[in-house]
PDB file of C-alpha atoms and ligand atoms in Angstrom:
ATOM      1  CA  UNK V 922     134.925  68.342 185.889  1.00 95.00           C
ATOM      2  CA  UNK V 923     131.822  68.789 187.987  1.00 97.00           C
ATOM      3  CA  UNK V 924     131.737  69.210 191.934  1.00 98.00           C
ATOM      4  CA  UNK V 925     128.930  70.295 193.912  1.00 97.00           C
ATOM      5  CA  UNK V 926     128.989  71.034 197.602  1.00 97.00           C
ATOM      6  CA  UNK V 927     125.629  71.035 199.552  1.00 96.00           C
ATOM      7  CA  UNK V 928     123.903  72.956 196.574  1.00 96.00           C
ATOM      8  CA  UNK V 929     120.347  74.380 196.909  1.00 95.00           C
ATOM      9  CA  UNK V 930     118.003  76.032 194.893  1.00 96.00           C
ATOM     10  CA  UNK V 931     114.960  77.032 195.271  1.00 94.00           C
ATOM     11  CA  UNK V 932     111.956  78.424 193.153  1.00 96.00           C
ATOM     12  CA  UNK V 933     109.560  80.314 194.990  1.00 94.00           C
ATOM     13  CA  UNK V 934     108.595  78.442 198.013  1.00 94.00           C
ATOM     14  CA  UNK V 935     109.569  75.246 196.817  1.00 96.00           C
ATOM     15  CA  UNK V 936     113.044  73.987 197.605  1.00 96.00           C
ATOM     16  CA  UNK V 937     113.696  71.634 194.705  1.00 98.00           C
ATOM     17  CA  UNK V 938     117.528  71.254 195.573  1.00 98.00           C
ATOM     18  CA  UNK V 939     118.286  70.641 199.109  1.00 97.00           C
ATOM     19  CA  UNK V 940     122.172  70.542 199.315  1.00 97.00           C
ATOM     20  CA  UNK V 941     123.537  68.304 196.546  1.00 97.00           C
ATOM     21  CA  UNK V 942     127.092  66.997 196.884  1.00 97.00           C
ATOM     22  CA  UNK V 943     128.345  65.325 193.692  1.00 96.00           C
ATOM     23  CA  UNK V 944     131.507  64.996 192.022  1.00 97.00           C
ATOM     24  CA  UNK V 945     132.266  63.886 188.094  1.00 98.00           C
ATOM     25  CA  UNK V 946     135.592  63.662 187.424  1.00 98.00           C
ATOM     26  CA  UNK V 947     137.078  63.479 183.572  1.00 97.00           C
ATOM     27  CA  UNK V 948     136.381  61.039 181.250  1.00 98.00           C
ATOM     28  CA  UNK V 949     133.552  59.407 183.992  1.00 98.00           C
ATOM     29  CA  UNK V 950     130.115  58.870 182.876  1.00 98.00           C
ATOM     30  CA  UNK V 951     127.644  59.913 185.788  1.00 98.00           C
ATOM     31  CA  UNK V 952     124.308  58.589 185.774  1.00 98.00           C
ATOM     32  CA  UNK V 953     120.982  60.124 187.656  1.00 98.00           C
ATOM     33  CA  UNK V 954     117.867  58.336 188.235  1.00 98.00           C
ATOM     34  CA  UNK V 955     115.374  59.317 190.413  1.00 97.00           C
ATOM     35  CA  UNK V 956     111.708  60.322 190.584  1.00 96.00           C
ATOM     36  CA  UNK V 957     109.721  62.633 188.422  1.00 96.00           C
ATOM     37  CA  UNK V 958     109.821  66.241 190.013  1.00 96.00           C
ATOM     38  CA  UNK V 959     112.585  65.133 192.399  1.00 97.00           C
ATOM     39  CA  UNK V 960     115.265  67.853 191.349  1.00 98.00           C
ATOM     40  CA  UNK V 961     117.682  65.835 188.211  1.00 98.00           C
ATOM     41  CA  UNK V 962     116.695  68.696 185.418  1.00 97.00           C
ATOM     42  CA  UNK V 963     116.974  71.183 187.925  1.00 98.00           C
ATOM     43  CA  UNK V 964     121.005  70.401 189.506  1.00 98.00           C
ATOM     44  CA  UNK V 965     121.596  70.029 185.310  1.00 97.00           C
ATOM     45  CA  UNK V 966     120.646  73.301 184.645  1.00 97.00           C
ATOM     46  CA  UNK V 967     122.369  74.740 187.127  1.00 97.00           C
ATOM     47  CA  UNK V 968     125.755  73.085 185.566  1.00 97.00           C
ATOM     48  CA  UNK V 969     124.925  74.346 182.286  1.00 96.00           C
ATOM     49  CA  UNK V 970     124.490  77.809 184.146  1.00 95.00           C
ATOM     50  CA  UNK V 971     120.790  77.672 182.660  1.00 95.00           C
ATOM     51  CA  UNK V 972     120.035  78.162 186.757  1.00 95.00           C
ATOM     52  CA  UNK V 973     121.800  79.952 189.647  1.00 93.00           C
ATOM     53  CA  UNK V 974     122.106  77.861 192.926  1.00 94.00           C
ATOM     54  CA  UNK V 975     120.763  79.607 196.214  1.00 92.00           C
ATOM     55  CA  UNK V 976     123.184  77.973 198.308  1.00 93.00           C
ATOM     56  CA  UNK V 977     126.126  75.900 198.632  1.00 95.00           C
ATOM     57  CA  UNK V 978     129.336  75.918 195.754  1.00 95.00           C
ATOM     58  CA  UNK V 979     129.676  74.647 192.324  1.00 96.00           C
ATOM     59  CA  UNK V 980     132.696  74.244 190.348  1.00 96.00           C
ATOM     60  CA  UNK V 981     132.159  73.093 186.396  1.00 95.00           C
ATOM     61  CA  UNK V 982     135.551  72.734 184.583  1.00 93.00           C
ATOM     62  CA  UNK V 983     137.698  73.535 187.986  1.00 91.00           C
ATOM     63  CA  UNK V 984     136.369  76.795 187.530  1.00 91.00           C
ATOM     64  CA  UNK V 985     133.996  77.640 190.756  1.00 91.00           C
ATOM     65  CA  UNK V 986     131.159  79.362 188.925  1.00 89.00           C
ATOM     66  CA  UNK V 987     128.656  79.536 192.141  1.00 86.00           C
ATOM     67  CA  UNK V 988     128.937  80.383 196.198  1.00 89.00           C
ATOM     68  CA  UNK V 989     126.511  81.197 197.861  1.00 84.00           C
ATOM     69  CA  UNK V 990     125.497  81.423 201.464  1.00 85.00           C
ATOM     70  CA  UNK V 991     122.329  82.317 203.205  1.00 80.00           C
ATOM     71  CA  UNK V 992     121.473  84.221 200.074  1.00 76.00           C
ATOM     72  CA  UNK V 993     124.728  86.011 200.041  1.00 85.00           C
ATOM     73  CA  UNK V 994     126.606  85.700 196.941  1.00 86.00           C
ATOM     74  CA  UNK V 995     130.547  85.061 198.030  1.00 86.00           C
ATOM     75  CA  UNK V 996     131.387  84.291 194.249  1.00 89.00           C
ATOM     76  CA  UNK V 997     129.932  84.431 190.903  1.00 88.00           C
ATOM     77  CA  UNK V 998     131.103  84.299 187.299  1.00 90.00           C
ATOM     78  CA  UNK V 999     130.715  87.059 184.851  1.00 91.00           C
ATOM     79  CA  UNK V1000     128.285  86.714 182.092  1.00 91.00           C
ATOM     80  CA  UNK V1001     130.980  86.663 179.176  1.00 92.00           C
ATOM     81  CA  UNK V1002     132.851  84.502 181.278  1.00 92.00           C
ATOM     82  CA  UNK V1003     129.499  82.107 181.742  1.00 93.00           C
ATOM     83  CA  UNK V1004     129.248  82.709 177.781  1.00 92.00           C
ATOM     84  CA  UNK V1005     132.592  81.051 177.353  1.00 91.00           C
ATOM     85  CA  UNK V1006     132.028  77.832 179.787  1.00 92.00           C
ATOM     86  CA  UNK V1007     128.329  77.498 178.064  1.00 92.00           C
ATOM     87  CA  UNK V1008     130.467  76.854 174.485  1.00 93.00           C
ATOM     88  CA  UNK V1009     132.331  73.564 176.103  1.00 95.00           C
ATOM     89  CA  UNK V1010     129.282  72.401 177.525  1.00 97.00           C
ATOM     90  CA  UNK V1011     127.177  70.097 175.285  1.00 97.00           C
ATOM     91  CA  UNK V1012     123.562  69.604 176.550  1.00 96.00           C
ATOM     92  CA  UNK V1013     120.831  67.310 175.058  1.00 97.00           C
ATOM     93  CA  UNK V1014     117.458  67.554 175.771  1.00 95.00           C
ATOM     94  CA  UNK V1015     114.259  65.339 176.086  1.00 93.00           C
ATOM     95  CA  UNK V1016     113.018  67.280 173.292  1.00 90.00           C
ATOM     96  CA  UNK V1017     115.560  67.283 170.131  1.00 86.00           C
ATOM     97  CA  UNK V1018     115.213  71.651 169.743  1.00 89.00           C
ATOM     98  CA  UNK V1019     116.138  71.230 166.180  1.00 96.00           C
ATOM     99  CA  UNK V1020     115.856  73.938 163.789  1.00 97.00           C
ATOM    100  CA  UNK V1021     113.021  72.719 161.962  1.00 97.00           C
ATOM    101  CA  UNK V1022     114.181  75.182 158.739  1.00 97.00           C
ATOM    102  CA  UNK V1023     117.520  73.740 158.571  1.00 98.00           C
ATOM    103  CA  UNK V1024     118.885  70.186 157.151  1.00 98.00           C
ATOM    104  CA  UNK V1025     120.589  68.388 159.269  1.00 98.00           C
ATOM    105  CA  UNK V1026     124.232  69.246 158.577  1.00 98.00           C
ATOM    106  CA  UNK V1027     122.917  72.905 158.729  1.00 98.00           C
ATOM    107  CA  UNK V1028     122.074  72.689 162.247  1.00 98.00           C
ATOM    108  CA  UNK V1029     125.303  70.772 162.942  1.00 98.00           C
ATOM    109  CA  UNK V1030     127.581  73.401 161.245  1.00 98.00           C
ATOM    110  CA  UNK V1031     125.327  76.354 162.494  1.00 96.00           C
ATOM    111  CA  UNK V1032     127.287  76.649 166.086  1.00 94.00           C
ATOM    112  CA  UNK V1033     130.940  76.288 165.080  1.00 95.00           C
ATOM    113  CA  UNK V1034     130.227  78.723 161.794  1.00 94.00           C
ATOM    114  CA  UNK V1035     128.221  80.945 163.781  1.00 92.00           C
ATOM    115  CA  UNK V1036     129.998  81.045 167.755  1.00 90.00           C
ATOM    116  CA  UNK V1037     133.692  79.900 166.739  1.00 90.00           C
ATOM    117  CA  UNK V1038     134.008  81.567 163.695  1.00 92.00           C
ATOM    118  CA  UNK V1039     134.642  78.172 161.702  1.00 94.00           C
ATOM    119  CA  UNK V1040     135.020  78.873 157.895  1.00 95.00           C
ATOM    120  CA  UNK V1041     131.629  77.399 156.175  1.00 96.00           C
ATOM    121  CA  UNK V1042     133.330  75.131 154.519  1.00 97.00           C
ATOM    122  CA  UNK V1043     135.100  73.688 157.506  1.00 97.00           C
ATOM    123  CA  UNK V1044     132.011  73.729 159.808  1.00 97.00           C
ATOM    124  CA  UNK V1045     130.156  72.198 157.390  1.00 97.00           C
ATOM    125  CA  UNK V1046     132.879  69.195 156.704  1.00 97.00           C
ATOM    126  CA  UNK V1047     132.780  68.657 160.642  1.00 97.00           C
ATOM    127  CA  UNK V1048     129.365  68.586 161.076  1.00 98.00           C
ATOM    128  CA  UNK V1049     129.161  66.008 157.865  1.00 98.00           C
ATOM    129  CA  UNK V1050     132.006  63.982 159.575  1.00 97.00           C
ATOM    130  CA  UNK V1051     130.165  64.157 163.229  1.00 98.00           C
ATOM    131  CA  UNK V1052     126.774  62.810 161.510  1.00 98.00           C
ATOM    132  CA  UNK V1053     129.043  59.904 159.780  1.00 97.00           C
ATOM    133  CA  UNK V1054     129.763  59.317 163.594  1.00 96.00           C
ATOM    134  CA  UNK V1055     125.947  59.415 164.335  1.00 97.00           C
ATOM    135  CA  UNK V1056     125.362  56.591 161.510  1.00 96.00           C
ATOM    136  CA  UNK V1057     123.531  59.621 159.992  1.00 97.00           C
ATOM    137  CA  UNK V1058     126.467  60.003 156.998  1.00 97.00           C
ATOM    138  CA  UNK V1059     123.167  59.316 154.468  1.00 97.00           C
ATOM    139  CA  UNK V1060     121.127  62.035 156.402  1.00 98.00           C
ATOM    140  CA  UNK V1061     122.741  65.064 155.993  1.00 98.00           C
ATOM    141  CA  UNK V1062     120.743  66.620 153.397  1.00 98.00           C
ATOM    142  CA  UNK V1063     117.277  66.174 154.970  1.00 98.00           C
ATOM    143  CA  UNK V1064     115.271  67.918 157.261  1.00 98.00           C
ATOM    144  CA  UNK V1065     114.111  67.444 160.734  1.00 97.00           C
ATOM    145  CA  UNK V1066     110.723  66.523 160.108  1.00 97.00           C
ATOM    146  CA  UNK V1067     111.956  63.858 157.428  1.00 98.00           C
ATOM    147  CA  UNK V1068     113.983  62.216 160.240  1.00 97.00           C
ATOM    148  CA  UNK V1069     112.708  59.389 162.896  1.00 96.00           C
ATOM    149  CA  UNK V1070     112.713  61.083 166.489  1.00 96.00           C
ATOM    150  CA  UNK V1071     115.972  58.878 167.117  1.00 97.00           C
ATOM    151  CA  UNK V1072     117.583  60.170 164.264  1.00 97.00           C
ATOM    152  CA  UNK V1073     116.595  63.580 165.129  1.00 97.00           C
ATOM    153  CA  UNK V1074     117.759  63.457 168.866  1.00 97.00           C
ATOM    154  CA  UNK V1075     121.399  61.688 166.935  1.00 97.00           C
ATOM    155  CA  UNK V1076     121.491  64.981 165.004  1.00 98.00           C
ATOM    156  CA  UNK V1077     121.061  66.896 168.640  1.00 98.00           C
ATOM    157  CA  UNK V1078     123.679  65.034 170.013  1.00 98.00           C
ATOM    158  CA  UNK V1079     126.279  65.631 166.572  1.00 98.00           C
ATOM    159  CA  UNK V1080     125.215  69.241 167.337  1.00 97.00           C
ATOM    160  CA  UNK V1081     126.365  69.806 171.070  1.00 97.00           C
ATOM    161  CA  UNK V1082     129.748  67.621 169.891  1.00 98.00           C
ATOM    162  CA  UNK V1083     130.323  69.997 167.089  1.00 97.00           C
ATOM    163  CA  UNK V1084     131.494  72.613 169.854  1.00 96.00           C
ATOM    164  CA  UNK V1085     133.990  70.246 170.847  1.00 96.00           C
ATOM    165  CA  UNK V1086     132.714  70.312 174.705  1.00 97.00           C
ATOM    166  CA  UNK V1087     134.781  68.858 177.338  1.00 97.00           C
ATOM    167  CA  UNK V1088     131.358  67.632 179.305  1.00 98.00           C
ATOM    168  CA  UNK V1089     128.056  66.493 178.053  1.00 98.00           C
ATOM    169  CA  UNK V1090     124.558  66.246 179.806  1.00 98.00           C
ATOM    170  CA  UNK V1091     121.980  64.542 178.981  1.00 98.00           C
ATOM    171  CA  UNK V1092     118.470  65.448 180.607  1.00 98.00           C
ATOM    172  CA  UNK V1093     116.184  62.560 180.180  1.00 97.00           C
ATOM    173  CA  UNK V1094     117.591  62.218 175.920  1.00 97.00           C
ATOM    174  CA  UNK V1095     115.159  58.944 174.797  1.00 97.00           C
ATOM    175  CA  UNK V1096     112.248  59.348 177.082  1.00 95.00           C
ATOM    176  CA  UNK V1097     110.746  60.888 173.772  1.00 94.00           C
ATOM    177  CA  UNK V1098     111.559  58.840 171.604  1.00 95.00           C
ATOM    178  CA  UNK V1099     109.365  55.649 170.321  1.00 94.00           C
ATOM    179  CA  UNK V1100     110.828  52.259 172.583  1.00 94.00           C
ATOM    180  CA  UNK V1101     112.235  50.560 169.035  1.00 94.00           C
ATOM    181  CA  UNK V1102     114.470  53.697 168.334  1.00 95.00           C
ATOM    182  CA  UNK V1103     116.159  54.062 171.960  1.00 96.00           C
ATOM    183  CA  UNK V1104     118.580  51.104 171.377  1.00 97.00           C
ATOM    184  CA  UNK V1105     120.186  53.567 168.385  1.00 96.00           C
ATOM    185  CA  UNK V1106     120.360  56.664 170.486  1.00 97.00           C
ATOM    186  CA  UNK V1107     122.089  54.948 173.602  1.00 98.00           C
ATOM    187  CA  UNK V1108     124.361  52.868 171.244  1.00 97.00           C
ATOM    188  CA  UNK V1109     125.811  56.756 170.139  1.00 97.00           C
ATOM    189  CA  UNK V1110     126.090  57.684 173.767  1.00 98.00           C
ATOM    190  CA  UNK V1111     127.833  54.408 174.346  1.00 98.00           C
ATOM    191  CA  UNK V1112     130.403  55.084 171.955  1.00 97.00           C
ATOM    192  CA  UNK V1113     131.154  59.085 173.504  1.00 97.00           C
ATOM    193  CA  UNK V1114     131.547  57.396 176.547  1.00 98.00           C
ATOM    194  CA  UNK V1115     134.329  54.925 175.258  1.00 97.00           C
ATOM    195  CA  UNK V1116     135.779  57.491 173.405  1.00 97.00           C
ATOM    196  CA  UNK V1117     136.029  58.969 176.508  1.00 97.00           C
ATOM    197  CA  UNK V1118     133.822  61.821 177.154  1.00 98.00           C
ATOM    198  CA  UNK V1119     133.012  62.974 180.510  1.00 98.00           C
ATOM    199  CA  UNK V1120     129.558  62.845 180.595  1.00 98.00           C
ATOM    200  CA  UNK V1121     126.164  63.554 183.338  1.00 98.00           C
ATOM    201  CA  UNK V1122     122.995  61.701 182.126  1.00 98.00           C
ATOM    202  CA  UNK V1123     119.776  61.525 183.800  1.00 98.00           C
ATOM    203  CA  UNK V1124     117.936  58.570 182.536  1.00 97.00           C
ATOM    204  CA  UNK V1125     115.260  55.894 182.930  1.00 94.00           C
ATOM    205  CA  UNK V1126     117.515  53.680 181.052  1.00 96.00           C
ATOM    206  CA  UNK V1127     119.031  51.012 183.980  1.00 96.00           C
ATOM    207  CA  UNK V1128     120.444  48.481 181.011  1.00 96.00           C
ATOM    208  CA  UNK V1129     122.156  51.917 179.970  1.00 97.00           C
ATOM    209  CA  UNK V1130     123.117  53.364 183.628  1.00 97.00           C
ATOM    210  CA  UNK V1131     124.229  49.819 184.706  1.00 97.00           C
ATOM    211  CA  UNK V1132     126.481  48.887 181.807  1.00 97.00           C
ATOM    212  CA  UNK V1133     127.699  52.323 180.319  1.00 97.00           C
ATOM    213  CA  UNK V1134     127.751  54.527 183.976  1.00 98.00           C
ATOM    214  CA  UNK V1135     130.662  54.408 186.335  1.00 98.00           C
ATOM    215  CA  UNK V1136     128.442  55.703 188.718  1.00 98.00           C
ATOM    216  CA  UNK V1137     124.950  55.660 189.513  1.00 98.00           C
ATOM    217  CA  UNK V1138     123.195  58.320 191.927  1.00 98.00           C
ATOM    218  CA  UNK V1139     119.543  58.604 193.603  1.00 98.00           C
ATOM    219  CA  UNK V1140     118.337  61.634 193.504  1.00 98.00           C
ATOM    220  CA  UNK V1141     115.211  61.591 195.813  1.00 97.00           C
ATOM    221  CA  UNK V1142     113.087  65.079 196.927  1.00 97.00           C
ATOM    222  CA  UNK V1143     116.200  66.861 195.905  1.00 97.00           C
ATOM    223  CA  UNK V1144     119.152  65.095 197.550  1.00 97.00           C
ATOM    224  CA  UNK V1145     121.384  62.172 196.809  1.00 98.00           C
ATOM    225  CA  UNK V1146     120.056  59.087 198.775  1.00 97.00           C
ATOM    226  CA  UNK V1147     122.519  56.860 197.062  1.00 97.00           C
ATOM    227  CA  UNK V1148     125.355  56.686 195.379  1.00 98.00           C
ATOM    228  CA  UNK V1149     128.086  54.606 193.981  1.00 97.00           C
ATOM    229  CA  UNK V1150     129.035  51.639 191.279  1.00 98.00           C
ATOM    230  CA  UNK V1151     125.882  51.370 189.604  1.00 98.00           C
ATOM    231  CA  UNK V1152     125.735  47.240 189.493  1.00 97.00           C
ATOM    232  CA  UNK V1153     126.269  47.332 193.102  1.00 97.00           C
ATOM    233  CA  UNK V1154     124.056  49.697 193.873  1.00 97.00           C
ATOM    234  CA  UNK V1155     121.127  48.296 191.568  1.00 97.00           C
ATOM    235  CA  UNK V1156     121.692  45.059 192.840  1.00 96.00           C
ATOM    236  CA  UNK V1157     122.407  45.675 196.510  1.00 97.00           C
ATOM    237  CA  UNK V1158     120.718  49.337 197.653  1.00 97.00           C
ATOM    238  CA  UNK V1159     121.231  50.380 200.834  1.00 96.00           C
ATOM    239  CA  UNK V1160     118.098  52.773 201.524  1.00 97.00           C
ATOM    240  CA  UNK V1161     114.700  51.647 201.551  1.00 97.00           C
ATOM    241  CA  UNK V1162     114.221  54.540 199.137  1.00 97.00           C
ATOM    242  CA  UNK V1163     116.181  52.965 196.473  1.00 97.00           C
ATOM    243  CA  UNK V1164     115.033  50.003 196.838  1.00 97.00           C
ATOM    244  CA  UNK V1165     110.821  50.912 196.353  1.00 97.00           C
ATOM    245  CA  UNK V1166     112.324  52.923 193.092  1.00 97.00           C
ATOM    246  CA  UNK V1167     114.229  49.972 192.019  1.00 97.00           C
ATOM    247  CA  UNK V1168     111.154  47.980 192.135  1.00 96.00           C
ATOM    248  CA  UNK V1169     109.405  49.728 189.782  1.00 94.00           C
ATOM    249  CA  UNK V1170     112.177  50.651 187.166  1.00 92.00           C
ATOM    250  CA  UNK V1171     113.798  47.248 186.812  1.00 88.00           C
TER     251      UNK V1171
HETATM  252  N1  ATP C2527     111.474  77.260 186.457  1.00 76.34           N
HETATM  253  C1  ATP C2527     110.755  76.670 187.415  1.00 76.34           C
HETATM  254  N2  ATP C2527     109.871  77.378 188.158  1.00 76.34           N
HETATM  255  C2  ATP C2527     109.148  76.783 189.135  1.00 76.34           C
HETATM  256  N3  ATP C2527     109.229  75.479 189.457  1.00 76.34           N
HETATM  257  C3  ATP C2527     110.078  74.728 188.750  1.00 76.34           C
HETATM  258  C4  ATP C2527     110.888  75.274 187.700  1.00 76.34           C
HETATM  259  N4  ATP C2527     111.646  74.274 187.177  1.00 76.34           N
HETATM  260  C5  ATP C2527     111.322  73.166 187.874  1.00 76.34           C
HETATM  261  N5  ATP C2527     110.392  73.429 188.812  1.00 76.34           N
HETATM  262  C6  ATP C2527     109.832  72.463 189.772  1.00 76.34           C
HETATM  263  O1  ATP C2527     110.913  71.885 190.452  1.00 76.34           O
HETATM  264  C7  ATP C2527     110.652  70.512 190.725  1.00 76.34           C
HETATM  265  C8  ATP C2527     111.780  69.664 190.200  1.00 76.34           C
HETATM  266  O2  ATP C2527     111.751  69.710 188.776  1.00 76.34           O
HETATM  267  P1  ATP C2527     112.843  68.973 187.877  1.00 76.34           P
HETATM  268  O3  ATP C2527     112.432  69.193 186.456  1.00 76.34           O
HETATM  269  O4  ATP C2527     114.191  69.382 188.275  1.00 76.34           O
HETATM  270  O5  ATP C2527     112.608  67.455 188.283  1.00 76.34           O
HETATM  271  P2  ATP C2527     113.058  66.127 187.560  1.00 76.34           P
HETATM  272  O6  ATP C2527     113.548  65.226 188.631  1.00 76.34           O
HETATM  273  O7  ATP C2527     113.975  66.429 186.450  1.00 76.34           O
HETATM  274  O8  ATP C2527     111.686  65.571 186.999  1.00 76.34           O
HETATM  275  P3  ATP C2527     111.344  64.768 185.620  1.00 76.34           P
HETATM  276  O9  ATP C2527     111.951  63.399 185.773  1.00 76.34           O
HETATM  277  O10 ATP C2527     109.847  64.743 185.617  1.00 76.34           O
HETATM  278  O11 ATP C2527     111.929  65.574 184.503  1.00 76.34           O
HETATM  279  C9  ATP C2527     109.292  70.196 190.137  1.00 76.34           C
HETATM  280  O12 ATP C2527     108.329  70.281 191.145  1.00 76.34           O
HETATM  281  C10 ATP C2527     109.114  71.311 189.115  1.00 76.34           C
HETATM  282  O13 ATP C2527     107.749  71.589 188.928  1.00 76.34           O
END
């Protein structure tokens, strides 16, 4: 679903990416941890084509959408055909980007009604069904600001699975949120993942990267240090790296 071969990116004189191989295949749930600053938002934006890589390939969907070498560009996608891969990507954010003039099914339905074409009625019967999913069924009707944060970000993830995408990411989704209303955020995420959606989080959560994740990556100073089955990794790291990050997550 997602390969990367030796991708780099730079912005200006900083090199944030420096040649990140990484592969998520369907249905696998791929979690990041790493350091503040050390590159995670960065190689996620550059999936959801938010970012162009300097260097190295990228394939999203088995489609390669980047290759580049020594700032030659040996392959590139067109914008409408970027457009197209953007709609099956579902991204949430730190921050829940609501619309803060729009109830909650509103900004569910507003994607599907207003990219796909869905009928009104029909996107708005989805997005009421996706916040049933969400344990938001009750919450439909009200407004961001008269939702808790984790209620808000539930409503952000009912949102990006309104456009049906075949891969989610999920930059950093509960480090905003209050600690007593992460438990009902991750227990949605849980659930895509059994249901079996291919999915890239970066996260501070280890209870949620060791239990949930089929695969747990290091991202230090913008390259993989470690990578593999996150219990074994979290309880056995091989790289003195890991292990002084370990220490002060766990
Ligand atoms: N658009 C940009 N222009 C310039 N520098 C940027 C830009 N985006 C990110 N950076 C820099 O790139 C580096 C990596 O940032 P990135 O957000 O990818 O890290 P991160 O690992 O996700 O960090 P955090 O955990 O704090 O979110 C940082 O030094 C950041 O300041």
């Amino acid at each position: 679903m997602v390969k990367a071969e030796r991708v780099r990116k730079r912005f200006g004189h900083l090199e944030v990416l420096k040649g990140i191989d990484l592969e998520v295949t369907p249905r696998e749930v791929l979690c990041v941890i790493g350091p503040s600053g050390s590159g995670k938002s960065t190689f996620l934006r550059c999936v959801n084509h938010l970012e162009k890589i300097d260097a190295g390939r990228l394939w999203v969907d088995g489609q390669l959408v980047g290759y580049r070498q020594r700032g030659e560009v040996l392959h590139e996608l067109k914008e409408s055909e970027i457009a197209a891969q953007r709609r099956d990507i579902g991204m949430v954010f730190q921050r829940f980007n609501l619309f803060p003039h729009m109830t909650a099914t509103q900004n569910v339905m507003e994607a599907p009604n207003r990219v796909k074409g869905l009928g009104r009625k029909d996107a708005e019967s989805l997005a009421r069904d996706l916040l049933g999913r969400v344990g938001l069924g009750d919450k439909a009707d009200s407004y961001p600001a008269q939702l808790s944060g984790g209620q808000q970000q539930r409503v952000a993830i009912a949102r990006a699975l309104a456009m049906e995408p075949k891969l989610m990411l999920f930059d950093e989704p509960t480090s905003a949120l209050d600690p007593e209303l992460v438990g009902e955020v991750l227990d949605v995420m849980k659930q895509l993942a059994l249901d079996g959606m291919t999915m890239l989080v970066v996260t501070h959560e280890m209870g949620f990267a060791r239990e949930v994740g089929d695969t747990l990556a290091f991202v230090d100073d913008g390259a993989i240090v470690e990578i593999g089955p996150p219990r074994e990794l979290i309880a056995n790291p091989q790289h003195a790296r890991t292990k002084a990050f370990l220490s002060k997550v766990l």
